[in-house]
């Protein structure tokens, strides 16, 4: 393996790691906020759960985009 190949894989790893860091933190904050909201208002469980799942899906989509970019960097560039 030459230097360029190693740097390409390093860049793919950094892109995946940093690209998934934000969604991971966001999902954690969303879950904590939902649990806090459920503790304050248990009657609103359905609306809170629906909005939480929708927001988590959007956050996770960003992580998937980062994974796709990392795979493209590793295999193509």
Coordinates of C-alpha atoms in Angstrom, one line a residue:
X1 CA 0.0 0.0 0.0
X2 CA 1.4 3.4 -1.0
X3 CA 1.1 6.7 0.8
X4 CA -1.8 8.0 -1.4
X5 CA -3.8 4.8 -0.7
X6 CA -3.3 5.2 3.0
X7 CA -4.3 8.9 3.0
X8 CA -7.4 8.0 1.0
X9 CA -8.5 5.5 3.5
X10 CA -7.6 7.9 6.4
X11 CA -9.8 10.5 4.7
X12 CA -12.6 8.0 4.3
X13 CA -12.4 7.1 8.0
X14 CA -12.3 10.7 9.1
X15 CA -15.3 11.5 6.9
X16 CA -17.3 8.6 8.3
X17 CA -16.3 9.3 11.9
X18 CA -17.0 13.0 11.9
X19 CA -20.1 12.6 9.7
X20 CA -21.7 10.2 12.1
X21 CA -20.7 12.1 15.2
X22 CA -23.3 14.8 14.7
X23 CA -26.2 12.4 14.1
X24 CA -25.2 10.3 17.1
X25 CA -25.1 13.3 19.4
X26 CA -28.4 14.6 17.9
X27 CA -30.2 11.3 18.4
X28 CA -29.0 11.2 22.0
X29 CA -30.2 14.7 22.6
X30 CA -33.5 13.9 21.0
X31 CA -34.0 10.9 23.1
X32 CA -33.2 12.8 26.3
X33 CA -35.6 15.6 25.3
X34 CA -38.4 13.1 24.6
X35 CA -37.9 11.3 27.9
X36 CA -37.9 14.7 29.7
X37 CA -41.1 15.7 27.9
X38 CA -42.8 12.3 28.7
X39 CA -41.9 12.8 32.4
X40 CA -43.5 16.2 32.4
X41 CA -46.6 15.4 30.3
X42 CA -47.2 11.6 30.1
X43 CA -50.6 12.2 28.4
X44 CA -48.9 13.5 25.3
X45 CA -47.1 10.2 24.7
X46 CA -48.4 9.6 21.2
X47 CA -47.5 13.0 19.8
X48 CA -44.1 13.1 21.5
X49 CA -43.2 9.6 20.3
X50 CA -44.3 10.4 16.7
X51 CA -42.2 13.5 16.5
X52 CA -39.2 11.9 18.2
X53 CA -39.2 9.0 15.7
X54 CA -39.5 11.4 12.8
X55 CA -36.6 13.6 14.0
X56 CA -34.4 10.6 14.7
X57 CA -35.1 9.3 11.1
X58 CA -33.9 12.6 9.7
X59 CA -30.8 12.7 11.9
X60 CA -29.9 9.1 11.0
X61 CA -30.3 9.9 7.3
X62 CA -27.4 12.3 7.7
X63 CA -25.3 9.6 9.2
X64 CA -26.1 7.3 6.2
X65 CA -25.1 10.1 3.8
X66 CA -21.8 10.4 5.6
X67 CA -21.3 6.6 5.3
X68 CA -22.0 6.7 1.6
X69 CA -19.5 9.5 1.1
X70 CA -16.9 7.6 3.1
X71 CA -17.4 4.4 1.0
X72 CA -17.2 6.5 -2.2
X73 CA -13.9 8.1 -1.0
X74 CA -12.5 4.7 -0.1
X75 CA -13.4 2.9 -3.3
X76 CA -13.3 5.5 -6.0
X77 CA -11.1 8.5 -5.3

